[in-house]
mmCIF file of C-alpha atoms in Angstrom:
data_model
loop_
_atom_site.group_PDB
_atom_site.id
_atom_site.type_symbol
_atom_site.label_atom_id
_atom_site.label_comp_id
_atom_site.label_asym_id
_atom_site.label_seq_id
_atom_site.Cartn_x
_atom_site.Cartn_y
_atom_site.Cartn_z
ATOM 1 C CA UNK A 110 71.095 29.037 91.106
ATOM 2 C CA UNK A 111 71.027 31.092 94.301
ATOM 3 C CA UNK A 112 67.746 31.467 96.180
ATOM 4 C CA UNK A 113 66.183 35.076 96.649
ATOM 5 C CA UNK A 114 66.635 36.007 100.287
ATOM 6 C CA UNK A 115 63.610 37.875 100.267
ATOM 7 C CA UNK A 116 61.719 34.592 99.453
ATOM 8 C CA UNK A 117 63.315 32.674 102.480
ATOM 9 C CA UNK A 118 62.242 36.062 104.579
ATOM 10 C CA UNK A 119 58.860 35.866 103.433
ATOM 11 C CA UNK A 120 58.530 32.085 104.195
ATOM 12 C CA UNK A 121 59.716 32.475 107.549
ATOM 13 C CA UNK A 122 57.352 35.412 108.120
ATOM 14 C CA UNK A 123 54.515 33.383 107.065
ATOM 15 C CA UNK A 124 55.181 30.305 109.390
ATOM 16 C CA UNK A 125 52.655 29.500 112.227
ATOM 17 C CA UNK A 126 51.083 26.803 113.985
ATOM 18 C CA UNK A 127 49.779 25.075 110.644
ATOM 19 C CA UNK A 128 51.909 26.288 108.050
ATOM 20 C CA UNK A 129 55.517 25.518 107.534
ATOM 21 C CA UNK A 130 58.126 25.208 104.605
ATOM 22 C CA UNK A 131 60.958 23.356 103.314
ATOM 23 C CA UNK A 132 63.874 24.240 101.054
ATOM 24 C CA UNK A 133 63.947 21.543 98.027
ATOM 25 C CA UNK A 134 67.715 21.391 97.461
ATOM 26 C CA UNK A 135 67.004 19.587 93.982
ATOM 27 C CA UNK A 136 64.429 21.941 92.253
ATOM 28 C CA UNK A 137 66.154 25.025 94.563
ATOM 29 C CA UNK A 138 62.537 26.216 95.627
ATOM 30 C CA UNK A 139 60.648 26.931 98.564
ATOM 31 C CA UNK A 140 57.752 24.521 99.099
ATOM 32 C CA UNK A 141 54.923 24.161 101.892
ATOM 33 C CA UNK A 142 54.864 21.491 104.206
ATOM 34 C CA UNK A 143 51.376 19.620 103.530
ATOM 35 C CA UNK A 144 48.796 19.634 106.280
ATOM 36 C CA UNK A 145 48.214 16.071 108.124
ATOM 37 C CA UNK A 146 45.092 15.719 106.145
ATOM 38 C CA UNK A 147 46.973 15.738 102.777
ATOM 39 C CA UNK A 148 48.719 12.830 101.391
ATOM 40 C CA UNK A 149 52.060 12.063 102.428
ATOM 41 C CA UNK A 150 54.787 14.131 100.920
ATOM 42 C CA UNK A 151 57.775 12.713 99.157
ATOM 43 C CA UNK A 152 60.283 14.758 101.271
ATOM 44 C CA UNK A 153 59.824 12.333 104.256
ATOM 45 C CA UNK A 154 61.684 9.641 102.219
ATOM 46 C CA UNK A 155 64.803 12.000 101.465
ATOM 47 C CA UNK A 156 65.881 14.482 104.422
ATOM 48 C CA UNK A 157 68.869 15.097 102.535
ATOM 49 C CA UNK A 158 67.168 16.859 99.844
ATOM 50 C CA UNK A 159 64.753 19.016 101.946
ATOM 51 C CA UNK A 160 65.611 21.253 104.409
ATOM 52 C CA UNK A 161 63.424 22.950 106.829
ATOM 53 C CA UNK A 162 63.125 26.685 107.000
ATOM 54 C CA UNK A 163 62.982 28.305 110.589
ATOM 55 C CA UNK A 164 59.832 27.816 112.349
ATOM 56 C CA UNK A 165 57.737 30.504 114.313
ATOM 57 C CA UNK A 166 59.368 29.224 117.318
ATOM 58 C CA UNK A 167 62.881 29.802 115.923
ATOM 59 C CA UNK A 168 61.588 33.163 114.565
ATOM 60 C CA UNK A 169 60.810 34.082 118.398
ATOM 61 C CA UNK A 170 58.386 37.182 117.945
ATOM 62 C CA UNK A 171 58.127 37.438 121.437
ATOM 63 C CA UNK A 172 61.972 38.045 121.636
ATOM 64 C CA UNK A 173 61.903 40.395 118.783
ATOM 65 C CA UNK A 174 59.354 42.598 120.494
ATOM 66 C CA UNK A 175 61.544 42.689 123.599
ATOM 67 C CA UNK A 176 64.428 43.736 121.295
ATOM 68 C CA UNK A 177 62.584 46.346 119.821
ATOM 69 C CA UNK A 178 61.321 47.812 122.914
ATOM 70 C CA UNK A 179 64.607 48.006 124.269
ATOM 71 C CA UNK A 180 66.624 49.139 120.977
ATOM 72 C CA UNK A 181 63.947 51.228 119.108
ATOM 73 C CA UNK A 182 61.661 52.857 121.598
ATOM 74 C CA UNK A 183 62.349 56.044 123.271
ATOM 75 C CA UNK A 184 62.688 56.437 127.106
ATOM 76 C CA UNK A 185 59.106 57.601 127.110
ATOM 77 C CA UNK A 186 57.580 54.925 124.766
ATOM 78 C CA UNK A 187 59.469 52.131 126.668
ATOM 79 C CA UNK A 188 57.590 51.772 129.682
ATOM 80 C CA UNK A 189 54.147 51.649 127.577
ATOM 81 C CA UNK A 190 55.408 48.812 125.324
ATOM 82 C CA UNK A 191 57.199 46.815 128.490
ATOM 83 C CA UNK A 192 53.570 46.798 130.084
ATOM 84 C CA UNK A 193 52.213 44.766 127.152
ATOM 85 C CA UNK A 194 54.905 42.205 127.401
ATOM 86 C CA UNK A 195 53.245 40.264 130.207
ATOM 87 C CA UNK A 196 50.486 37.947 130.351
ATOM 88 C CA UNK A 197 47.639 36.703 127.900
ATOM 89 C CA UNK A 198 47.451 38.636 124.773
ATOM 90 C CA UNK A 199 50.593 40.045 124.513
ATOM 91 C CA UNK A 200 50.881 40.144 120.606
ATOM 92 C CA UNK A 201 47.364 41.979 120.337
ATOM 93 C CA UNK A 202 48.343 44.411 123.136
ATOM 94 C CA UNK A 203 51.919 45.010 121.857
ATOM 95 C CA UNK A 204 50.223 45.876 118.165
ATOM 96 C CA UNK A 205 47.751 48.322 120.054
ATOM 97 C CA UNK A 206 50.440 50.084 121.668
ATOM 98 C CA UNK A 207 52.873 50.428 118.466
ATOM 99 C CA UNK A 208 49.339 52.096 116.686
ATOM 100 C CA UNK A 209 48.913 54.270 119.906
ATOM 101 C CA UNK A 210 52.714 55.430 119.990
ATOM 102 C CA UNK A 211 52.857 55.733 116.226
ATOM 103 C CA UNK A 212 55.576 53.021 115.874
ATOM 104 C CA UNK A 213 53.736 50.667 113.456
ATOM 105 C CA UNK A 214 56.134 51.446 110.605
ATOM 106 C CA UNK A 215 59.469 51.240 112.540
ATOM 107 C CA UNK A 216 58.179 47.977 113.936
ATOM 108 C CA UNK A 217 57.486 46.475 110.260
ATOM 109 C CA UNK A 218 61.170 47.631 109.387
ATOM 110 C CA UNK A 219 62.808 46.338 112.484
ATOM 111 C CA UNK A 220 60.707 42.929 112.117
ATOM 112 C CA UNK A 221 61.728 42.785 108.380
ATOM 113 C CA UNK A 222 65.347 43.388 109.111
ATOM 114 C CA UNK A 223 65.236 40.426 111.637
ATOM 115 C CA UNK A 224 63.597 38.101 109.580
ATOM 116 C CA UNK A 225 66.143 38.795 106.757
ATOM 117 C CA UNK A 226 68.970 38.340 109.102
ATOM 118 C CA UNK A 227 67.583 34.843 110.095
ATOM 119 C CA UNK A 228 67.075 34.130 106.535
ATOM 120 C CA UNK A 229 70.730 34.658 105.913
ATOM 121 C CA UNK A 230 71.944 32.677 108.780
ATOM 122 C CA UNK A 231 69.723 29.925 108.042
ATOM 123 C CA UNK A 232 71.328 29.957 104.350
ATOM 124 C CA UNK A 233 74.755 30.076 105.556
ATOM 125 C CA UNK A 234 74.064 27.429 107.927
ATOM 126 C CA UNK A 235 72.857 25.254 105.332
ATOM 127 C CA UNK A 236 74.996 26.132 102.753
ATOM 128 C CA UNK A 237 72.685 27.467 100.446
ATOM 129 C CA UNK A 238 73.621 30.423 98.022
ATOM 130 C CA UNK A 239 71.588 33.395 98.013
ATOM 131 C CA UNK A 240 71.053 37.089 96.670
#
């Protein structure tokens, strides 16, 4: 049975330093990778059965913010967003700039589309059927 692309995209969006997901080829489901404190999971013994979903590093939100700035922001908005992309606290500053410029909805649409595209490429690369 094909996996729902939205479920893959949602798992990709939720990944962070402490949360990662796997796809179980046998049950055709997405499962959370257990924390270090949890008991050893059976997937460690069967790498052919389990496929790691893209992590936050493969998702690369910083690159996504840069693309959004270049592709979506207007010439008047671009300098304000570009200023936020340097130094510590980039993600917080970018979010504040989006709010000030009224671009939050456009950002979420852009981000969602990018996650869907990443999910699709991941499925194709791992020969996983999707709908």
